[in-house]
């Protein structure tokens, strides 16, 4: 019995030592992984920072022109109300956080167009306020604060990084990009003159930047693959001037509308 007890004791000692070594190895492995992840994330942030800064420098005709009072309508034009705007009630269909981010931006664009046509916008304001309350992210408030478009985009992005919601920042960017293209295609004769050749060429550049941002985040946020799929048919946009942009938008009108429908 004594011999058996000694054998068991020896076995337990080996087991404890083995477990201790495994835990140590596991801890070392975890530490190494954490360090690697920090380097990856730091490198990724530098890349995303650069992409966002570039986006902020790009011109954003139509919506910004309306907000700045540079794009106006005659009384006759205002009488022909647009039927293509999302109703404010569309906000009720936004269930996930991703959808709520998309809805805020898309409804915001449509509200701007509604204001251009002298349409009532109280329902839009209420719907957007409710979505923002559900999201509870101060980044949206900063994005709407005063300052240049570049500074507002960077504020929105930086707040998203702090909150750990940088993936949702890109959801909002994609939603805004597609909704604005959709709006342009619905009244191209009125809205395309807001573009000069430089602004037209920047449309395709914006797609490149957005694609790079999403692709970089997919390893951390696989759900962003859906955005890549939605944007895929629009990657052929490569206009270098307004004439080319007009032709491409008219050709892709159905694809843009389909992409919009997939977002919300």
Coordinates of N, CA and C in Angstrom, one line a residue, residues 10 36 54 67 88 114 166 168 171 194 199 208 216 235 260:
X10 N 4.0 10.4 -6.8 CA 5.0 10.7 -7.8 C 4.2 11.1 -9.1
X36 N 1.4 40.2 -31.3 CA 1.2 40.1 -32.7 C 0.0 40.9 -33.1
X54 N -7.9 60.4 -46.9 CA -8.1 60.6 -48.4 C -9.6 60.8 -48.7
X67 N -27.0 71.2 -48.9 CA -26.8 71.7 -47.6 C -26.2 73.1 -47.5
X88 N -39.8 57.7 -44.1 CA -39.2 57.7 -42.8 C -39.6 56.4 -42.0
X114 N -35.5 65.9 -49.6 CA -36.9 66.3 -49.3 C -36.9 67.8 -49.0
X166 N -15.5 50.7 -35.5 CA -14.9 51.2 -36.8 C -15.6 50.4 -37.9
X168 N -18.7 49.7 -38.1 CA -19.9 50.4 -38.4 C -19.7 51.7 -39.1
X171 N -19.9 50.8 -42.6 CA -21.3 50.5 -43.0 C -21.9 51.8 -43.4
X194 N -23.7 69.2 -60.9 CA -23.0 69.6 -59.7 C -21.5 69.1 -59.8
X199 N -14.4 66.0 -59.8 CA -15.3 65.3 -58.9 C -15.8 64.0 -59.5
X208 N -12.5 52.8 -54.6 CA -11.2 52.1 -54.3 C -10.9 52.2 -52.8
X216 N -9.7 45.3 -45.6 CA -8.7 45.3 -44.5 C -9.4 44.8 -43.2
X235 N -18.0 48.3 -59.1 CA -16.6 48.5 -59.2 C -16.1 48.8 -60.6
X260 N -28.9 49.4 -53.4 CA -29.6 50.2 -52.3 C -30.6 49.3 -51.6

